[in-house]
Short mmCIF file of C-alpha atoms in Angstrom, two decimals:
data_model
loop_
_atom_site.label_atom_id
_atom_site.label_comp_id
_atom_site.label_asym_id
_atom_site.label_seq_id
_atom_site.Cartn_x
_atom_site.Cartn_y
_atom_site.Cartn_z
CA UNK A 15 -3.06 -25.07 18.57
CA UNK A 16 -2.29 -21.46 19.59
CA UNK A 17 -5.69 -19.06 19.84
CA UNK A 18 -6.12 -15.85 20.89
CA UNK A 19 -8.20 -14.80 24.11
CA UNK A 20 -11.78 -14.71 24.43
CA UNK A 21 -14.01 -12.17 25.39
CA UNK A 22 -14.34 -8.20 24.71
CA UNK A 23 -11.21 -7.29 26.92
CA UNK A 24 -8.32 -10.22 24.20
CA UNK A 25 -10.86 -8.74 21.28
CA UNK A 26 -9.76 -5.00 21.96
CA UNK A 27 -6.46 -5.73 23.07
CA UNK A 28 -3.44 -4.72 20.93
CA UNK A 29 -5.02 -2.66 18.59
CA UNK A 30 -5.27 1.04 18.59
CA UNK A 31 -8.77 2.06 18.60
CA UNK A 32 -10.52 5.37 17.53
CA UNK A 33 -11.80 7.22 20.79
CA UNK A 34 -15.16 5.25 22.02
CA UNK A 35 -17.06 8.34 22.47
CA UNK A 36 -17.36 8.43 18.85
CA UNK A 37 -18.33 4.74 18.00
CA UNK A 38 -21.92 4.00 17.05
CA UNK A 39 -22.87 0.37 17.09
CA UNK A 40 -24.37 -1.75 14.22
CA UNK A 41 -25.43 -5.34 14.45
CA UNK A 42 -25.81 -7.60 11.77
CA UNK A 43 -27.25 -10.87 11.30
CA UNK A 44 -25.48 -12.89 8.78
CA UNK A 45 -26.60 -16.52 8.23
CA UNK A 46 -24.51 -18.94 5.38
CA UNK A 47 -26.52 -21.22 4.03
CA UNK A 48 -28.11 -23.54 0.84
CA UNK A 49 -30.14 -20.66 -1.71
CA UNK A 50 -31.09 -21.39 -5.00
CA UNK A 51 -31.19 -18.18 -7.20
CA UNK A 52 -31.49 -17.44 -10.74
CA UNK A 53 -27.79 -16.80 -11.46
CA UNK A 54 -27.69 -16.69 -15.38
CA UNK A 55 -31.52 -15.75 -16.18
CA UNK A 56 -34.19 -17.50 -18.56
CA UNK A 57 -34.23 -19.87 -19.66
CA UNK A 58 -31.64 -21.44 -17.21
CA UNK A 59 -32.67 -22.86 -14.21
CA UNK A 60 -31.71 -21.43 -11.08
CA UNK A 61 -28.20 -22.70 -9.24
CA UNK A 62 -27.95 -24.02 -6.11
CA UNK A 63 -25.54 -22.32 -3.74
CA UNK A 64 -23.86 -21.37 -0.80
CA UNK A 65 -24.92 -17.24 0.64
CA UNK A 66 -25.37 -15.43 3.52
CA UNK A 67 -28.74 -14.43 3.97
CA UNK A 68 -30.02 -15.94 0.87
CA UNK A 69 -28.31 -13.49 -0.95
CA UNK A 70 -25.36 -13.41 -3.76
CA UNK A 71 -23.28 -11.72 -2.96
CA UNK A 72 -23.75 -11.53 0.94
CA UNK A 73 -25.41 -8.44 2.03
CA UNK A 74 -23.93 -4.67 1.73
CA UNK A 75 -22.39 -4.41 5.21
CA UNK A 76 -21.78 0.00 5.29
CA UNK A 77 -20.75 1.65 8.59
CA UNK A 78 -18.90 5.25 8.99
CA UNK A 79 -14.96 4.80 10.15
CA UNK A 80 -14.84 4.36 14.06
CA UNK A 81 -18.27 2.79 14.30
CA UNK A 82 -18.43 -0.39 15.94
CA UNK A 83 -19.44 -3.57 14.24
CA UNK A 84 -21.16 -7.04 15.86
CA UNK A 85 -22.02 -9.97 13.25
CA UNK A 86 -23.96 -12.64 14.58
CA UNK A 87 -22.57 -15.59 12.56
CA UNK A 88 -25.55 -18.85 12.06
CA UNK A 89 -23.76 -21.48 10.26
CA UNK A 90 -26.68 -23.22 8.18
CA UNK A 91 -24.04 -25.32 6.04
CA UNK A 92 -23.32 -28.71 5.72
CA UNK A 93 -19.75 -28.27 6.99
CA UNK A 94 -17.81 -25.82 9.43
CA UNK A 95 -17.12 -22.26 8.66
CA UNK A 96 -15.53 -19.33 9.85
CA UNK A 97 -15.85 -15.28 8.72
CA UNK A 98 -12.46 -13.40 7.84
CA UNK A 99 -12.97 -9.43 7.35
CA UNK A 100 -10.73 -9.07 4.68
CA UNK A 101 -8.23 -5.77 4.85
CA UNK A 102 -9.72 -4.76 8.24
CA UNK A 103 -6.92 -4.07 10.38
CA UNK A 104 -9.04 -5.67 13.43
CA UNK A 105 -8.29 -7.90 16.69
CA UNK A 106 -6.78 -11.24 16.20
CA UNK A 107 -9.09 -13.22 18.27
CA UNK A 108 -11.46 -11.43 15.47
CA UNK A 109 -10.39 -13.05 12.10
CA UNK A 110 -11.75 -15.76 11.71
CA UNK A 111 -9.15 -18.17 10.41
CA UNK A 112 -10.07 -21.78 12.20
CA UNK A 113 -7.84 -23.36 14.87
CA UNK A 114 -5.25 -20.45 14.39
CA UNK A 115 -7.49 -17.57 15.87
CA UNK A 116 -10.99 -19.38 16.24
CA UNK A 117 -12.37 -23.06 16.71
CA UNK A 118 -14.54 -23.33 13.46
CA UNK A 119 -17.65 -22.92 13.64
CA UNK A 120 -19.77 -26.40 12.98
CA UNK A 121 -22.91 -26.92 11.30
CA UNK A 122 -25.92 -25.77 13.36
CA UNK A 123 -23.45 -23.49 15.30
CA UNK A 124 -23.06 -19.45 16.04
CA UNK A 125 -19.99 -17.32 16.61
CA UNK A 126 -20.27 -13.45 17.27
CA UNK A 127 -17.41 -11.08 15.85
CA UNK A 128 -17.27 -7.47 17.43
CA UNK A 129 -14.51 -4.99 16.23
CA UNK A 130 -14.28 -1.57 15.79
CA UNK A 131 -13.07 0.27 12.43
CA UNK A 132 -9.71 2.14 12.25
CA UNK A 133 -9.78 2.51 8.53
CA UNK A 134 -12.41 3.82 5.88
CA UNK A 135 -12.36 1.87 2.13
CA UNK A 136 -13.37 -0.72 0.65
CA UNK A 137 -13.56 -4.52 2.26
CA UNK A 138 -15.21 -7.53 2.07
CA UNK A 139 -15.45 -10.86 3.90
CA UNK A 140 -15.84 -14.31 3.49
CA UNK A 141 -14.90 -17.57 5.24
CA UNK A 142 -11.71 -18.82 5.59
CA UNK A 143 -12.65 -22.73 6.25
CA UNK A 144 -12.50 -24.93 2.82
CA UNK A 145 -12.43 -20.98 1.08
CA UNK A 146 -12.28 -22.71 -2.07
CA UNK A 147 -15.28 -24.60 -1.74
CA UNK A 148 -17.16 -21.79 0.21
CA UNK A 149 -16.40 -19.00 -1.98
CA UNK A 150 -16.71 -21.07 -5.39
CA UNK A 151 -20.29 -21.58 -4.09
CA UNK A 152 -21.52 -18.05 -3.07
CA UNK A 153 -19.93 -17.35 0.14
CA UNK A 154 -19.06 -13.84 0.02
CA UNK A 155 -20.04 -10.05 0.40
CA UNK A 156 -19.25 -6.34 1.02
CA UNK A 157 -17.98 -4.49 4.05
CA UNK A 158 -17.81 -0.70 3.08
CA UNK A 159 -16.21 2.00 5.75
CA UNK A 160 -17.32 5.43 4.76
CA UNK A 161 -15.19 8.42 5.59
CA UNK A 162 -16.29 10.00 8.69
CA UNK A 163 -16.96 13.10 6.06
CA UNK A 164 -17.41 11.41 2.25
CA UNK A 165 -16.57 13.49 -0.25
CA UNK A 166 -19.53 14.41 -2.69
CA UNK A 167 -20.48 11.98 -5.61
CA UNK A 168 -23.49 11.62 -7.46
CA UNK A 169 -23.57 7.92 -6.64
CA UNK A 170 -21.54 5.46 -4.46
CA UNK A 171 -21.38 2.18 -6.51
CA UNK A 172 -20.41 -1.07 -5.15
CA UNK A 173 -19.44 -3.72 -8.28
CA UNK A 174 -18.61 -7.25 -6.53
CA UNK A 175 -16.26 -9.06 -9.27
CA UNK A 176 -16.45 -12.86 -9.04
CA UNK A 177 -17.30 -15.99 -11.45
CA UNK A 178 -18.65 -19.49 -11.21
CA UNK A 179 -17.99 -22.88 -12.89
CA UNK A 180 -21.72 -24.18 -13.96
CA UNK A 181 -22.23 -27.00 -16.01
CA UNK A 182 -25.27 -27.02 -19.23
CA UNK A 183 -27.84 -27.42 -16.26
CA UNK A 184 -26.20 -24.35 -14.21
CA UNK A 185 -25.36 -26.42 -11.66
CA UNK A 186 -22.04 -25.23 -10.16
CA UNK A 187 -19.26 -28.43 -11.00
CA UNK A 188 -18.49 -30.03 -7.93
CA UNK A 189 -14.38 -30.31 -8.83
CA UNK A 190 -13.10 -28.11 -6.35
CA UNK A 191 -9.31 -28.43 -5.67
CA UNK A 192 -9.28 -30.01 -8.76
CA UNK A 193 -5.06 -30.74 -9.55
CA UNK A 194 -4.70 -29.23 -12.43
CA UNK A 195 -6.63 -25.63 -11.34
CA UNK A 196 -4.56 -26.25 -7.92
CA UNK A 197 -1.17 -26.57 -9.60
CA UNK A 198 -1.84 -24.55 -12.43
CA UNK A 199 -3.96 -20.45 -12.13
CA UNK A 200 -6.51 -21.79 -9.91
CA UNK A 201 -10.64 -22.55 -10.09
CA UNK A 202 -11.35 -19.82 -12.88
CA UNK A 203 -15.41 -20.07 -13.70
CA UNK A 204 -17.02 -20.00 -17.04
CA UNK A 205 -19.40 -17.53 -15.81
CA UNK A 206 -18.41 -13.80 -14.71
CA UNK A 207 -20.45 -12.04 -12.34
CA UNK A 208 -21.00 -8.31 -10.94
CA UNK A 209 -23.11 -8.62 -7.67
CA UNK A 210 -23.99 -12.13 -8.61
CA UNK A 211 -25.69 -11.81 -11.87
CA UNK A 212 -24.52 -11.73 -15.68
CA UNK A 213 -24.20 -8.32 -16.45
CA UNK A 214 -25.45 -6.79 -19.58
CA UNK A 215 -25.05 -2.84 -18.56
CA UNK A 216 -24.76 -0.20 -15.85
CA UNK A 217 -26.71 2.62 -16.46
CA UNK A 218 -24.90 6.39 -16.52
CA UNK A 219 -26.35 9.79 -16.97
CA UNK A 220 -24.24 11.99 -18.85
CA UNK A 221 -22.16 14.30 -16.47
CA UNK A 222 -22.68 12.03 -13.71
CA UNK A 223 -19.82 11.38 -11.02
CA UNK A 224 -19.34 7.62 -9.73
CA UNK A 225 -17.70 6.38 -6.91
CA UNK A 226 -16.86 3.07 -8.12
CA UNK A 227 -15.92 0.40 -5.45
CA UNK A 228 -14.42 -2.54 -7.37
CA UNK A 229 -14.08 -5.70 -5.18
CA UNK A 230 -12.45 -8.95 -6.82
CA UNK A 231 -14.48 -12.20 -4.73
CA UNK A 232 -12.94 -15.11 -7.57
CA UNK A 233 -11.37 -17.74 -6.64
CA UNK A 234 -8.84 -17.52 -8.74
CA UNK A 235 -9.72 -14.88 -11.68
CA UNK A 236 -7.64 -12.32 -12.54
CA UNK A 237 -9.04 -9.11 -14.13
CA UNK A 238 -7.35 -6.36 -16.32
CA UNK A 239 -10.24 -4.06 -16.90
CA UNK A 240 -10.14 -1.32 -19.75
CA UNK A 241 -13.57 1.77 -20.09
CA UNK A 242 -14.00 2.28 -23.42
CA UNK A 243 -14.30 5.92 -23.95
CA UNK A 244 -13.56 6.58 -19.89
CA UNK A 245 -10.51 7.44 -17.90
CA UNK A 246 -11.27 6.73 -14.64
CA UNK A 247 -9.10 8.12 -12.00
CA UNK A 248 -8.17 5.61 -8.97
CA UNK A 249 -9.17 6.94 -5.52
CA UNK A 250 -8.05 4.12 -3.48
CA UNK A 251 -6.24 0.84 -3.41
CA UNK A 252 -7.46 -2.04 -1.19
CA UNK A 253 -9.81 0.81 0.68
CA UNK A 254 -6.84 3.02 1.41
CA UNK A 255 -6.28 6.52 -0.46
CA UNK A 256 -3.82 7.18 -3.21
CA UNK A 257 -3.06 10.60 -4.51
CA UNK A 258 -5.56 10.83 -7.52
CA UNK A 259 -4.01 8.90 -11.12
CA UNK A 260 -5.52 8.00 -14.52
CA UNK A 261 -6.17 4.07 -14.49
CA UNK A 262 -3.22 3.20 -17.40
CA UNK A 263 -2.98 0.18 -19.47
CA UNK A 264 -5.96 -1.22 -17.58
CA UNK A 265 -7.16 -2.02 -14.11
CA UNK A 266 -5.47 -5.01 -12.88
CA UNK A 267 -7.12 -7.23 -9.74
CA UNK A 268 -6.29 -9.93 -8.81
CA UNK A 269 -8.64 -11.81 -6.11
CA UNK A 270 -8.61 -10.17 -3.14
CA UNK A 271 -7.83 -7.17 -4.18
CA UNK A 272 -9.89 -4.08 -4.37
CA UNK A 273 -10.08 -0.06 -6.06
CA UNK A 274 -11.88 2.58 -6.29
CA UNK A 275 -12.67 4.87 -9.20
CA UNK A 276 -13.84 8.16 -9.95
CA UNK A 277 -15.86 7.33 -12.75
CA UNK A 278 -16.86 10.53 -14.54
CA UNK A 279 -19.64 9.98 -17.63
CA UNK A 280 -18.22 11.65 -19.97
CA UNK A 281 -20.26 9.48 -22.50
CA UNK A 282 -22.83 10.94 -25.26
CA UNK A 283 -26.69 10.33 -24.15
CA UNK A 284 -27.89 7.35 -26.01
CA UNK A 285 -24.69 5.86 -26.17
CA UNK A 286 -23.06 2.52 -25.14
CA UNK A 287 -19.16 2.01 -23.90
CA UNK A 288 -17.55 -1.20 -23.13
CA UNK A 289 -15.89 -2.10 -20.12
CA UNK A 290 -13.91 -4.88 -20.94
CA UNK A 291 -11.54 -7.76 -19.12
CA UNK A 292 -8.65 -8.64 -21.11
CA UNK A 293 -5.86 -10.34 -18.21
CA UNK A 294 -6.52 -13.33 -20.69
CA UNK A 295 -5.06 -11.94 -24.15
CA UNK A 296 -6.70 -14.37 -25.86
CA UNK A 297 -9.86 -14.81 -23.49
CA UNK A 298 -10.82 -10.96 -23.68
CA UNK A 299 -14.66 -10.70 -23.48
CA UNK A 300 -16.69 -8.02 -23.04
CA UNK A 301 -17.74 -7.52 -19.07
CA UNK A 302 -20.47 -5.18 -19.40
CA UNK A 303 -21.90 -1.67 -21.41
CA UNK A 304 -21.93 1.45 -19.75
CA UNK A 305 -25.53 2.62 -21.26
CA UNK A 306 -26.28 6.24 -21.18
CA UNK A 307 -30.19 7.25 -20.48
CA UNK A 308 -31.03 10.71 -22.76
CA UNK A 309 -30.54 12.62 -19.79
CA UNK A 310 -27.27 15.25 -19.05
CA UNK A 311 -26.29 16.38 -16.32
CA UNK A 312 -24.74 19.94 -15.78
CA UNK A 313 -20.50 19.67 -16.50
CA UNK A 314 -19.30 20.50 -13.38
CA UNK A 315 -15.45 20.11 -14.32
CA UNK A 316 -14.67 19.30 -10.63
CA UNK A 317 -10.81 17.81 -9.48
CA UNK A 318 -10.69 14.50 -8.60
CA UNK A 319 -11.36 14.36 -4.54
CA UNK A 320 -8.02 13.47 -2.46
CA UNK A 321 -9.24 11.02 -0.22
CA UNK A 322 -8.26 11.20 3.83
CA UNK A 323 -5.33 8.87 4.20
CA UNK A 324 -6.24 6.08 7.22
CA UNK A 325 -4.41 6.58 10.60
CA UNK A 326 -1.50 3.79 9.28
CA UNK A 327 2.02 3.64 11.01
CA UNK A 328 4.56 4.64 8.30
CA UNK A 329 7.25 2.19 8.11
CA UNK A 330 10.99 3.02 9.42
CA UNK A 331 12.44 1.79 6.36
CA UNK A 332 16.31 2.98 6.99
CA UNK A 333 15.75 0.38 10.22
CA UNK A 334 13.77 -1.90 8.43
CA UNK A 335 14.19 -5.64 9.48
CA UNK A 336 14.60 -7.69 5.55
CA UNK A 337 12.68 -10.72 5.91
CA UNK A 338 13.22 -13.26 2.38
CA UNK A 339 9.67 -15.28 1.16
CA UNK A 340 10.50 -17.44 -1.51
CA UNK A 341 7.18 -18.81 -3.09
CA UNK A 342 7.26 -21.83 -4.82
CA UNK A 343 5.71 -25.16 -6.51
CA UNK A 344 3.28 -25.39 -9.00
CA UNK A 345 3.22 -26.16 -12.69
CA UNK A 346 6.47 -26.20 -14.87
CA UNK A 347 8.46 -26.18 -11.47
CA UNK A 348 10.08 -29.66 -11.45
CA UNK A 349 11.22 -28.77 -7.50
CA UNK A 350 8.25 -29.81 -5.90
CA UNK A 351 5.30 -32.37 -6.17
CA UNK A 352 2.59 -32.19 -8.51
CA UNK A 353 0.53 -29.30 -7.60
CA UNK A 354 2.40 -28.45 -4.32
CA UNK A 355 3.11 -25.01 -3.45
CA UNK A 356 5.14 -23.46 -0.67
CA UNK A 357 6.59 -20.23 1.17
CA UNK A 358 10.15 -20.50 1.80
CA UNK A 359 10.15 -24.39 0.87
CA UNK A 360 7.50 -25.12 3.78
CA UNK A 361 4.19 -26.60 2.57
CA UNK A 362 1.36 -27.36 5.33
CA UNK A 363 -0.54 -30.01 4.08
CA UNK A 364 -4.13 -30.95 3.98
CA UNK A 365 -4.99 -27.00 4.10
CA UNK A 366 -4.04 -26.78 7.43
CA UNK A 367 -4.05 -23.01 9.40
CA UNK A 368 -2.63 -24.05 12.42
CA UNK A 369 1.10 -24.92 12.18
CA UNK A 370 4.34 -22.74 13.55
CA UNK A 371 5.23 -19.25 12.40
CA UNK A 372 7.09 -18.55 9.62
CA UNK A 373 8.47 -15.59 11.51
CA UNK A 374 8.37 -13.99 14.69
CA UNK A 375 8.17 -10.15 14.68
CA UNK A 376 8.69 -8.16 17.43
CA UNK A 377 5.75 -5.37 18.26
CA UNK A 378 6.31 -1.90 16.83
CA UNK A 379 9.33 -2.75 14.55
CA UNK A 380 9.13 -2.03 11.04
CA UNK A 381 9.84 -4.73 8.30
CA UNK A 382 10.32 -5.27 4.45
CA UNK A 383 8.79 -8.54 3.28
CA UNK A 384 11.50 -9.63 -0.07
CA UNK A 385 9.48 -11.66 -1.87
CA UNK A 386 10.19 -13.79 -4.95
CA UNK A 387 7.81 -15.60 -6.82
CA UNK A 388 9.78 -18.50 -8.16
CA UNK A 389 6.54 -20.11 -10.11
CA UNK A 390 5.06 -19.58 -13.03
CA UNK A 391 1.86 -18.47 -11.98
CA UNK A 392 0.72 -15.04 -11.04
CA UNK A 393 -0.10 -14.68 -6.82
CA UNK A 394 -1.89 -12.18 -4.95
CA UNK A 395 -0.09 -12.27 -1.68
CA UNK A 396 -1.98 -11.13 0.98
CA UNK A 397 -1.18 -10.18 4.68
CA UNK A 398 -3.48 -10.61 7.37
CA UNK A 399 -3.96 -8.35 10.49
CA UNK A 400 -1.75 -5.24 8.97
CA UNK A 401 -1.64 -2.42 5.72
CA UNK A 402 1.59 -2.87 4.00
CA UNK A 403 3.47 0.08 1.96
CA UNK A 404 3.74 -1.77 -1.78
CA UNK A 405 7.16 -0.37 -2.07
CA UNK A 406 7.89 -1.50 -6.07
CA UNK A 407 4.40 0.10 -7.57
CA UNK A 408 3.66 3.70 -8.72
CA UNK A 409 2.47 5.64 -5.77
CA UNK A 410 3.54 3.29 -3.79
CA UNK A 411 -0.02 2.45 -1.97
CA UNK A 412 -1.40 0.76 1.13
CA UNK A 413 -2.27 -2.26 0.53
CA UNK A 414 -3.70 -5.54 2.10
CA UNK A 415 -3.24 -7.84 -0.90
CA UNK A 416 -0.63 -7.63 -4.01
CA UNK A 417 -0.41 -9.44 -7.01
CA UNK A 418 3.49 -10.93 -7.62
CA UNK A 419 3.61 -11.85 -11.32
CA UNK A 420 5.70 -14.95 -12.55
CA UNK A 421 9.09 -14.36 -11.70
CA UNK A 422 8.90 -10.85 -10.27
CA UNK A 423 10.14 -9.67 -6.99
CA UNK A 424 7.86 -7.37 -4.52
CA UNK A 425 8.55 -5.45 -1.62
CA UNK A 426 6.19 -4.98 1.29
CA UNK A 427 7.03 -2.39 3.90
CA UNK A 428 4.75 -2.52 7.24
CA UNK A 429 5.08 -1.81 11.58
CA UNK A 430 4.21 -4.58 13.01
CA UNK A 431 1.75 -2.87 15.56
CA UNK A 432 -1.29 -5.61 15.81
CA UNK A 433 0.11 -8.69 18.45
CA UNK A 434 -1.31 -12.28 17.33
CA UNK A 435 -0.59 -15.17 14.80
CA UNK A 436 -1.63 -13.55 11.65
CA UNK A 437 -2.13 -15.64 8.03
CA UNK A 438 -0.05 -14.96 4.97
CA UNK A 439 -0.98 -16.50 1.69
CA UNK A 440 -1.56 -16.87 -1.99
CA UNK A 441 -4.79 -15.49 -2.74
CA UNK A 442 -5.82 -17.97 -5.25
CA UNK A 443 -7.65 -20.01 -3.13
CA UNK A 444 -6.70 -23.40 -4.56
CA UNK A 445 -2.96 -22.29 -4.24
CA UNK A 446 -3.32 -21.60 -0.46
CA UNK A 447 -5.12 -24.92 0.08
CA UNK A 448 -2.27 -26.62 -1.36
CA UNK A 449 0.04 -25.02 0.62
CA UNK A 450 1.06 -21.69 -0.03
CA UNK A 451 0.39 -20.12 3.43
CA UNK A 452 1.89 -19.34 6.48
CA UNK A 453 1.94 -17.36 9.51
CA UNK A 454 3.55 -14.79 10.71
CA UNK A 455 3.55 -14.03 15.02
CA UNK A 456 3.77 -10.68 16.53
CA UNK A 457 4.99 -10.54 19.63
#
């Protein structure tokens, strides 16, 4: 077992930080732990989960870019746990992945995580011990990163994406890592959530400007999300600026992943719009109504704002070192056992973190991640510990996470500046617990 150093001098080493003089602290208190909340409304009873703080989702974590951050984990669980801050570019000894950068933390126990934030966007966490379990009961929540000077909106909006499996009694079903969902798309619910309840609408006045933060917390659910009536412009991809673009044939995130919109209401007062998920062609339900009040406000016919791009190294991609990951396994891939995945034909078993690198990377080189997805299933492939340049998409954007559809090849450009074993893996939780993960070591 290989973990990083202990201690405020391994948790700031590595990492370039913004100057101290301009950190402000904020502590949080964040305690996981059995709640029982009234997920679905009368006349269902109320479901017994897994939150932090007796809250789903988790609670709104917001801090300005450069402030300094200290969670007080309390693990109230039945099992061990561990928090990873998902797309925060942060000390290793800081992300919470158990036995590679952390011993997990057992019931009854406490773990503190202190960091500082290089980047402002959108983020979340969650744990990364049994994820599928833990997340698929409630174990989730957002971390937002405000520019050090936000542009002007009339509202900054925070929609948490996620679903459930509940039974008739809304109990949540207990078959977690279930073989079919873990050889097949994963644990997808029966019951979609925005900020852990069934949406019915979001309210808009007319002439209104929305900052909408989209996070995706599922399991396993992918969304393709269409405004009836709207055209959002994207802002920001997985919390890090793009130059401003019309949201075309649908939103697509995949778990993991986040955006966010300029929403403008353009909607008549009185009115209801759609916003609609149809990743499913023949699953496409209705998410939730944008509902207009009779109020307008003043058309302001404003550009959409360019966000400030994140202090990122750009990628030396003429001296780029090619690195090949092959995923594999799953359904309708006779190669490998029922339900099996892999990276590059290597499958740790039993959801294991701690095993050898996949590759060794020296410190301040750039590289291109090749990868293949040789299944038949859609991954998000995500990269801890660094942003990568998504080299194959429009725009190509920052990113932490990137969905690789059946078949496809993607291309992830990144320096590797940030020393320490850092996870790779399938985003679809059940697929990384049945082994498609790795790590990769910078040295």
């Amino acid at each position: 077992m290989r973990l990083a150093r202990r201690g405020f001098l391994g948790a700031c080493a590595g990492l370039a930080a913004l100057p101290r003089a301009r950190a402000a602290l904020r502590e949080v208190r964040l305690e996981a732990g059995p709640a029982r909340l009234g997920v679905v409304g009368a006349p269902h009873p109320g479901t017994d989960l897994w939150t932090y703080n007796g809250a789903l989702p988790g609670p709104e974590i917001r801090l300005r870019q450069g402030d300094r951050l200290r969670v007080r984990l309390a693990n109230g669980l039945p099992q061990e746990t561990t928090l990873h801050w998902h797309g925060i570019r942060l000390p290793n000894a800081m992300d919470g992945v158990p036995h590679l950068t952390q011993q997990p933390v057992p019931p009854g126990g406490g773990f503190l995580y202190e960091f500082e934030l290089p980047d402002a966007g959108t983020f979340w966490y969650h744990p990364h011990a049994s994820s599928a379990e833990q997340l698929g009961r409630g174990l989730y929540g957002a971390l937002i990163v405000e520019e050090r000077a936000p542009p002007a909106f009339d509202r900054d909006v925070v929609w948490v994406l996620s679903d459930l499996r509940l039974d008739r009694e809304a109990k949540i079903a207990p078959d977690f890592n279930a073989p079919f969902d873990a050889s097949h798309a994963g644990r997808l619910g029966n019951t979609v959530l925005v900020n852990g309840r069934l949406p019915e609408s979001f309210a808009l006045d007319a002439g209104e400007r929305v900052r909408l933060r989209l996070i995706n917390a599922a399991n396993a659910r992918i969304f393709r999300l269409g405004f009836e009536g709207h055209a959002p412009q994207v802002l920001a991809l997985d919390g890090h600026p793009v130059a401003p673009h019309p949201v075309s044939g649908g939103l697509r995130l995949g778990p993991g992943m986040r955006a966010d919109l300029l929403l403008e209401a353009a909607g008549e007062p009185g009115r209801r719009y759609v916003v609609s998920d149809d990743f499913f062609a023949r699953r496409a339900y209705r998410l939730l109504e944008l509902a207009y009040t009779d109020k307008r406000a003043p058309a302001r016919m404003l550009p959409a704002p360019q966000l400030r791009a994140n202090p990122l190294a750009e990628p030396d991609l003429a001296r780029a070192e090619r690195l090949q990951l092959v995923l594999g396994g799953g359904a309708m891939r006779p190669r490998q056992p029922q339900g099996m995945w892999s990276i590059n034909a290597r499958s740790p078993r039993g959801g294991s973190h701690d095993h050898e690198p996949l590759f060794r990377l020296k410190r301040g080189r750039s590289y291109v991640f090749d990868v293949s997805n040789d299944t038949a299933w859609h991954h998000p492939f995500h990269l801890h510990g660094v942003a990568f340049r998504s080299l194959g998409e429009a725009h190509q954007p920052w990113r932490d996470t990137a969905l690789v559809d059946p078949g496809a090849r993607a291309e992830f450009a990144f320096v590797a500046d940030n020393p320490g074993d850092w996870m790779i893996h399938c985003h679809i939780l059940e697929h990384q617990e049945a082994g498609m993960m790795g790590v990769m070591r910078i040295e």
